Every structure is written in C-alpha cells, then in structure tokens.
XYZ file of C-alpha atoms in Angstrom:
427
model
C 35.036 -50.132 55.838
C 35.753 -46.652 57.311
C 32.084 -45.618 58.628
C 31.276 -42.252 58.507
C 31.179 -41.675 62.168
C 34.931 -42.570 61.883
C 35.720 -39.627 59.547
C 33.872 -37.455 61.708
C 36.612 -38.196 65.197
C 39.397 -36.727 62.789
C 38.502 -33.488 62.413
C 35.891 -33.101 65.378
C 37.456 -32.975 68.468
C 35.806 -35.581 71.739
C 35.445 -33.057 73.895
C 32.903 -31.310 71.260
C 29.124 -31.846 72.629
C 28.690 -32.312 69.457
C 27.346 -36.141 67.927
C 26.791 -37.300 64.581
C 24.349 -39.450 63.234
C 25.119 -40.734 59.894
C 23.283 -42.679 57.248
C 25.314 -45.364 57.445
C 23.923 -46.004 60.512
C 27.856 -44.615 62.333
C 27.182 -42.161 65.324
C 30.158 -40.049 67.297
C 30.124 -37.509 70.095
C 28.186 -38.220 73.339
C 25.310 -40.140 72.831
C 22.796 -37.013 75.184
C 24.390 -34.863 73.175
C 21.914 -31.414 72.626
C 23.425 -30.986 69.141
C 23.343 -33.395 66.975
C 24.312 -33.404 63.479
C 22.855 -35.628 60.710
C 24.115 -36.455 56.930
C 20.307 -37.863 55.605
C 22.234 -39.417 52.002
C 25.866 -39.205 50.219
C 24.661 -35.876 48.670
C 25.812 -34.343 51.676
C 28.966 -36.335 51.750
C 29.721 -34.784 47.979
C 29.024 -30.660 49.133
C 31.573 -31.294 51.784
C 34.078 -33.019 49.757
C 33.646 -30.626 46.988
C 33.740 -27.189 49.007
C 35.740 -28.066 52.124
C 34.144 -25.955 55.339
C 31.585 -23.333 55.671
C 30.935 -23.203 52.229
C 29.988 -27.422 51.955
C 28.698 -27.149 55.255
C 25.496 -24.614 53.620
C 25.362 -26.622 50.541
C 24.722 -29.608 52.484
C 21.914 -27.301 54.870
C 20.583 -25.598 52.048
C 19.890 -28.754 50.640
C 18.523 -30.112 53.724
C 20.791 -33.281 52.614
C 22.598 -32.347 56.783
C 19.967 -31.360 59.010
C 21.375 -29.689 63.428
C 18.786 -32.082 65.639
C 19.059 -29.078 68.569
C 20.174 -24.590 68.746
C 21.767 -24.015 65.487
C 23.430 -21.296 66.961
C 24.785 -23.257 69.809
C 26.102 -26.309 67.285
C 27.769 -23.751 65.558
C 29.139 -22.053 68.777
C 30.364 -25.724 69.725
C 31.753 -26.993 66.539
C 34.178 -23.126 65.805
C 34.937 -23.250 69.582
C 36.565 -26.272 69.942
C 38.137 -26.153 65.795
C 40.672 -27.357 65.288
C 42.563 -24.522 63.444
C 41.312 -25.775 59.987
C 41.238 -28.539 58.116
C 43.980 -30.397 58.031
C 45.334 -31.442 54.628
C 46.365 -35.282 55.833
C 42.548 -35.638 57.407
C 41.281 -34.663 54.042
C 43.388 -37.112 52.221
C 42.997 -39.920 54.624
C 38.815 -39.357 54.160
C 39.112 -38.801 50.798
C 40.549 -42.401 50.357
C 38.187 -44.173 52.236
C 35.538 -42.731 50.672
C 36.314 -42.851 47.389
C 37.227 -41.295 44.027
C 32.386 -40.861 43.936
C 32.462 -37.834 46.669
C 34.457 -35.903 44.154
C 31.470 -35.365 41.593
C 30.514 -31.750 42.060
C 26.706 -32.138 42.875
C 24.455 -29.636 41.674
C 24.569 -26.187 43.187
C 21.153 -24.658 44.873
C 20.072 -22.186 42.813
C 19.820 -19.762 45.487
C 23.186 -19.809 45.543
C 25.232 -16.193 43.708
C 27.956 -16.901 40.228
C 31.448 -16.467 41.720
C 32.666 -13.700 41.784
C 34.432 -13.819 38.017
C 31.436 -14.843 36.629
C 30.261 -11.061 38.465
C 32.109 -8.844 35.898
C 35.679 -8.036 35.600
C 35.863 -4.964 37.830
C 34.137 -4.929 41.580
C 31.826 -2.301 42.407
C 30.793 -0.414 38.842
C 27.478 0.773 39.621
C 25.594 -1.951 37.706
C 27.582 -4.872 39.756
C 26.665 -3.623 43.231
C 22.833 -2.921 41.863
C 22.772 -6.648 41.070
C 24.442 -6.975 44.543
C 22.134 -5.162 46.155
C 18.819 -7.076 44.910
C 20.301 -9.902 45.305
C 19.449 -9.872 49.071
C 17.362 -6.891 49.954
C 14.943 -7.625 46.425
C 14.559 -11.310 48.718
C 10.661 -9.881 49.795
C 9.227 -7.064 51.624
C 7.260 -9.402 53.942
C 9.564 -11.484 54.754
C 11.717 -8.487 55.805
C 8.372 -7.449 58.056
C 9.110 -11.116 59.388
C 12.809 -11.228 59.995
C 12.981 -7.552 61.467
C 9.741 -7.058 62.899
C 8.084 -3.409 63.238
C 10.993 -1.737 63.015
C 12.325 -2.801 59.354
C 15.464 -1.799 60.737
C 18.281 -4.102 59.102
C 21.691 -3.218 61.224
C 22.241 -4.487 64.895
C 20.103 -2.036 67.443
C 21.669 -0.515 70.824
C 19.878 -2.719 73.515
C 19.699 -0.328 76.992
C 18.491 -3.056 79.615
C 19.984 -6.681 79.347
C 15.936 -7.543 79.079
C 14.878 -5.430 76.311
C 13.222 -5.836 73.268
C 14.315 -5.736 70.220
C 11.673 -2.951 69.102
C 13.211 -1.300 71.869
C 17.027 -1.442 71.128
C 16.141 -0.506 67.956
C 14.549 2.734 68.675
C 17.004 3.546 70.635
C 19.932 2.961 67.873
C 18.084 5.206 65.950
C 17.727 8.014 68.181
C 21.700 7.661 69.636
C 22.363 7.762 65.314
C 20.091 11.852 65.605
C 21.483 12.581 68.845
C 25.366 11.754 68.095
C 24.498 13.672 64.561
C 23.237 16.676 66.785
C 20.506 17.481 64.911
C 18.250 20.343 65.262
C 15.002 21.942 63.363
C 15.546 23.210 59.633
C 18.890 20.965 58.975
C 19.721 18.310 56.283
C 20.791 14.483 56.617
C 21.779 12.382 53.911
C 20.919 8.419 55.421
C 23.040 6.043 52.714
C 22.039 3.009 52.240
C 18.777 4.336 54.304
C 17.341 0.629 53.842
C 13.598 1.202 54.548
C 13.576 4.327 55.877
C 13.231 4.362 59.624
C 16.341 6.647 60.057
C 14.609 9.391 57.916
C 11.109 8.920 58.754
C 12.230 8.833 63.125
C 14.852 12.509 61.768
C 12.543 14.169 60.006
C 9.276 13.881 62.561
C 11.242 13.658 66.027
C 14.202 16.387 65.148
C 12.356 18.588 61.911
C 15.615 17.646 59.521
C 14.925 17.874 55.984
C 15.764 14.153 55.547
C 17.160 12.076 52.481
C 17.290 8.791 52.214
C 19.536 6.370 49.327
C 18.724 2.866 48.558
C 19.765 0.413 45.140
C 17.026 -1.789 46.547
C 13.743 -1.503 44.468
C 11.587 -2.919 46.876
C 13.277 -1.130 49.912
C 12.313 2.587 48.614
C 8.896 1.312 47.283
C 8.346 0.092 50.825
C 9.792 3.515 51.973
C 8.044 6.275 50.058
C 4.761 4.295 51.224
C 5.965 4.224 54.673
C 7.035 8.463 54.438
C 3.124 9.133 52.852
C 1.432 7.392 55.559
C 3.330 8.732 58.397
C 1.998 12.596 56.418
C 6.552 13.168 55.857
C 5.790 14.467 52.535
C 8.235 16.791 52.331
C 9.853 16.136 54.857
C 11.333 12.640 53.972
C 12.663 11.123 50.940
C 14.219 8.536 50.364
C 15.101 7.698 46.392
C 15.965 5.015 44.458
C 19.658 6.057 44.142
C 23.218 5.138 44.156
C 24.921 7.867 46.203
C 27.336 8.035 44.306
C 25.041 10.188 41.916
C 23.449 12.802 44.726
C 23.884 15.885 43.460
C 23.001 17.872 46.013
C 26.082 18.904 48.560
C 25.894 21.320 52.090
C 24.561 18.502 54.288
C 24.236 19.364 57.721
C 24.527 15.717 58.506
C 24.597 12.265 56.790
C 24.320 8.688 58.409
C 25.852 5.412 56.662
C 24.386 2.690 59.190
C 25.101 -1.403 57.522
C 26.261 0.476 54.044
C 29.667 0.588 54.301
C 30.331 -2.895 53.797
C 29.079 -2.585 50.784
C 31.489 -0.108 49.419
C 34.986 -2.282 48.620
C 38.258 -1.560 50.757
C 39.578 -0.658 47.440
C 36.842 2.429 47.140
C 37.252 3.836 50.918
C 38.823 6.770 49.196
C 36.393 8.164 46.829
C 33.891 6.587 49.154
C 34.560 8.953 52.010
C 36.353 11.952 49.130
C 33.115 11.919 47.545
C 30.819 11.823 51.374
C 32.566 14.624 52.640
C 32.363 17.112 49.957
C 28.587 16.518 50.508
C 28.949 17.750 53.637
C 29.018 21.042 55.068
C 32.472 22.201 57.294
C 31.542 20.995 60.697
C 29.093 18.941 59.673
C 29.075 15.618 61.496
C 28.790 12.170 59.362
C 27.918 9.038 61.678
C 29.559 5.890 59.956
C 28.210 2.663 61.262
C 29.474 -0.320 59.922
C 30.745 -4.158 60.394
C 34.623 -4.617 60.745
C 37.069 -7.127 61.267
C 38.046 -7.733 64.496
C 41.781 -7.507 63.336
C 43.280 -5.064 59.952
C 45.681 -8.453 59.599
C 43.047 -10.318 57.928
C 41.522 -10.250 54.688
C 38.861 -7.394 53.913
C 36.339 -9.865 51.709
C 33.980 -11.604 52.913
C 33.724 -15.557 53.395
C 32.744 -18.254 50.708
C 29.763 -18.836 52.065
C 28.520 -14.720 52.842
C 29.435 -13.821 49.307
C 27.642 -16.833 48.020
C 24.609 -16.591 49.579
C 24.065 -13.249 51.427
C 26.308 -9.889 50.221
C 27.607 -10.570 47.261
C 31.197 -8.567 46.822
C 30.765 -7.460 50.150
C 34.077 -6.330 52.375
C 35.097 -5.505 55.209
C 38.196 -3.893 57.053
C 39.255 -3.481 60.422
C 38.386 -0.740 62.305
C 41.496 1.740 62.126
C 41.345 0.971 58.361
C 37.967 2.887 58.650
C 39.910 5.914 60.699
C 42.796 6.537 58.411
C 40.274 6.695 55.761
C 37.609 9.124 57.505
C 40.610 11.563 58.417
C 42.399 11.242 54.924
C 39.563 12.948 53.637
C 39.367 15.788 56.494
C 36.610 13.795 58.326
C 38.090 13.985 61.783
C 36.624 11.380 64.112
C 35.599 12.202 67.607
C 34.009 9.270 69.117
C 33.874 5.650 68.020
C 32.389 2.228 70.337
C 32.059 -1.098 69.479
C 28.244 -2.718 69.737
C 29.562 -6.504 68.596
C 27.630 -7.635 71.538
C 24.782 -5.836 70.678
C 24.539 -7.784 67.487
C 24.968 -10.983 68.512
C 22.079 -9.824 70.749
C 20.641 -8.852 67.545
C 20.893 -11.702 65.875
C 19.311 -13.523 68.235
C 16.113 -11.819 67.810
C 16.322 -12.039 64.470
C 16.793 -15.678 64.390
C 13.812 -16.140 66.587
C 11.477 -14.329 64.462
C 12.149 -16.241 61.757
C 11.352 -19.346 63.834
C 8.278 -18.062 64.868
C 7.091 -16.797 61.811
C 8.806 -20.101 59.899
C 6.006 -21.108 58.172
C 5.710 -17.965 56.702
C 8.748 -17.186 55.861
C 8.775 -20.395 53.265
C 5.817 -19.559 51.915
C 7.484 -16.063 50.995
C 11.078 -17.437 50.124
C 10.995 -20.939 49.960
C 12.605 -23.901 52.168
C 16.312 -23.477 50.638
C 16.517 -19.716 51.617
C 15.074 -19.921 54.588
C 17.419 -21.838 56.323
C 20.380 -20.158 54.733
C 18.990 -17.383 56.786
C 18.470 -19.704 59.630
C 22.478 -20.298 58.592
C 23.763 -17.033 58.269
C 22.351 -15.333 61.026
C 23.701 -18.089 63.434
C 26.373 -18.003 61.982
C 27.080 -14.148 61.772
C 26.216 -14.707 65.532
C 29.069 -17.332 66.814
C 32.014 -14.940 64.686
C 30.553 -12.041 66.952
C 30.607 -13.888 70.339
C 33.657 -15.381 69.552
C 35.195 -11.735 68.397
C 35.550 -12.765 65.097
C 34.274 -9.690 63.340
C 32.720 -6.187 65.535
C 30.661 -3.754 65.198
C 31.576 -0.213 65.056
C 30.150 3.672 65.478
C 32.526 5.997 63.868
C 31.471 9.637 64.936
C 33.224 12.115 62.323
C 33.129 15.661 62.428
C 34.544 18.029 58.706
C 36.214 20.465 60.183
C 35.792 24.180 59.081
C 38.705 26.520 58.527
C 41.066 26.876 61.673
C 39.904 23.471 62.557
C 36.402 24.477 63.957
C 34.417 21.834 64.951
C 31.579 23.046 66.696
C 31.581 19.511 68.791
C 30.837 19.437 72.768
C 33.961 18.752 75.153
C 32.631 15.768 76.036
C 30.214 13.298 74.127
C 26.319 14.600 75.173
C 24.354 12.612 73.064
C 23.428 10.392 76.187
C 21.115 12.781 77.476
C 17.571 12.299 77.417
C 15.805 11.526 74.393
C 14.591 14.706 72.357
C 11.239 12.798 71.922
C 9.433 9.678 71.826
C 11.656 7.014 70.419
C 10.131 4.867 68.448
C 7.044 5.780 66.937
C 8.464 6.687 63.158
C 9.978 3.113 63.411
C 6.357 1.844 63.228
C-alpha cells in the first residue's frame, strides 16, 4: 500500500526543507525540518484531490484538516521556490490510483468561500457585482482591520524609509509621499478613489490644506472614516462618501489619487476607468495610480482561485506596461513610475505579525476559519512579492493642458522634506 509520505515525495523535490507528517503514520522530508506540514485527516486529501494546487491547499488549511508547524511564510516560500513547475498529470493520476476513488468525493466547501465567478452574474464589474465583491472583503469587521493594519488603518503597502522603520512610520511616509507627488497646495481639491478608512483624505486636509473627497463601496469603511474625520475636526475639509467612483458628479479636481483601487476595476474596464478619471481632473492636474501589478504582461489578468474565492472576488492585475498605456490613451501622461515590491513584502510581514500578536481577538471578531485564511493569504502574497510573481507600482501622471503644458518639475522634487510631521492624521 502506498503511504502518504511516498505520494508527497512525488510532488516535492528531495532538497525541499519542508517535511510531512501524515495521519497514516508516515513521514517524509528532513527529520529536523523547521517547517512541517501535517495532514490531519482524510478530509484534507479530498480537498487537495478535488482542487489540485493552491485552492485545495487553502481549503484544507482553512478547515484545519491541514496544519503547518513552523513559520507559514517560510514554508510556502520553500515550497514555491522548490516547485517543479506545476503539478504533473502523470503524478496526479498515479496518486489518485493509489488513494482510490473515495478521494474524489468533493467535501463541503468552507462557508467563507465566495461563489464561483459564474454564480456571481453574467457580466463582471457591474455596479452591483463590484459592491458585493467589496463587501465580501472590506465589510468584515473594522475592529479586525484595526488589529491587523495597526493605528494607520492603511490597507496598501507602506514606504519604509529605512529597513528598521516601523509599520506606522512606513505608512505615514507612503501617505505623505502621495501628497508630495501630487504637489498638493492649500485650497486645492483632491479626489481619493477607493479611499478605504480615509487616512489619505484626513492627512491631505490637515497637513496640506486641501479639500479632500474620498469614495468607497464599503459601508463599514465609510462609517469608520466619517467618525474619524469628525474626531479630527476636519468636517468641511475632508469627506468620505459611500459611492461608486463612476457616480462622482464633481469635476475640476486639482489632483486624483487611486491607491489600491485599480485591482478591483478589471482589464476590460481600464479605458472607461481612466477616461472617467481624466474627465474629472483639471488640465495640468496630477493623478497618482498606486496598484499591484503582474511581473509580466504575458500573464492573464484574473487573480488565482484562492484570491478570487477567499479574498478579492473578481480582482484583476495587469502588467505595468498595460497600465501605462491605458493612462496615456486617455490623456494622462506618465511622468514617473517606481516599483515598491520589497516594501509590500515588508508591509505584509508586519501585518502578519500584528495578526499573530492579536490572534485570540482576531478569531473572536471573524472566526477561526477566516482568521486562518487571512494568515494564509498574507503569507502567500508576501511570497509572491519575494519571488517577483507580483509587483506594486506607483505611477504619477498629469493631464496635459493646451499645447502640452504640464507644470511638472524638470526633475522629481518630492523627496524634499515633508510639509509637516506625518502620522498625526493617521491615528
């Protein structure tokens, strides 16, 4: 009879430093391994067999039928770094023959999993479908996000001024960097698309003297942000609306920021997305687009099944060249772009540490299965940035005015000293 350890060795190279301990008593891999995968029950095999690859792994991990002993990020990093280039059909067939047909009986799916894409509707990125997708992820629990994100309540990568900077320092630097790149001045009007919990609109209003409008599709984000704006005494200077950005009526903004929002737009909608934003921006106004990107334009736009089913339903990523082209196609001349890939890996490291520090309270807020999914999602994403499977870019563009006027500096000047001490408005 074939043991589970023997099957494991078919899929994992012998030099991989991750061991296996299985419920049938068999073991594989280094005896002194710091990373150990435990297969706790036959149910784990059914998840893995009926959805080979990352989705089956996620289902088994979320339901605790599969456990990882040791650092989850290090374990996933080792498995992916030593991967043979995908699951081979002959190995899968041999494993199924050895296990028997029972393993193909699909087990109940975790209730935290979103429906398959075809069950969400015939057309992607309608207003209703986008609102449902945002609610699935962002309307989870404001307290849970406080535990994971920390006082900044910024859910995008920080910019670490030094390797030993704190997460709060990195997020304060990122928010202020956005303001500096946009060259915000007192009295100007800022639009923040996908404004989250309102950290940017509060910081821009308080420290740069602008009138800032943010929009979000998350009801809980809007409620939290509105309360934070009032507590900071910024009513009349900063506003957060529960609104689809496509329904914004105002135009003539001096600057537009989109930080971590374009991932929800969809490749087919990029033209409409950027043309709509360009129409709301005054000539010579600046737009900053901060988004996760593919490392290559050859990859498909849609996210993998784990992210689509558990994290960001209908999310899509594009190569940076695709995004730059779409900006230019609608009168937004890209003047500067930079990759912050390593910064996002560091940010995810800190979010993961926050989750572990507050594990009991996080579980009380959202349940153990969802907390485990977040642990897995952040570790997987961190590995993706580590290995350059995914990247993140800030792209600064300007809507050129008559005869090409742009009012841009001859050289980037946003690394100058901050306009004021950052971080105050983030707390």
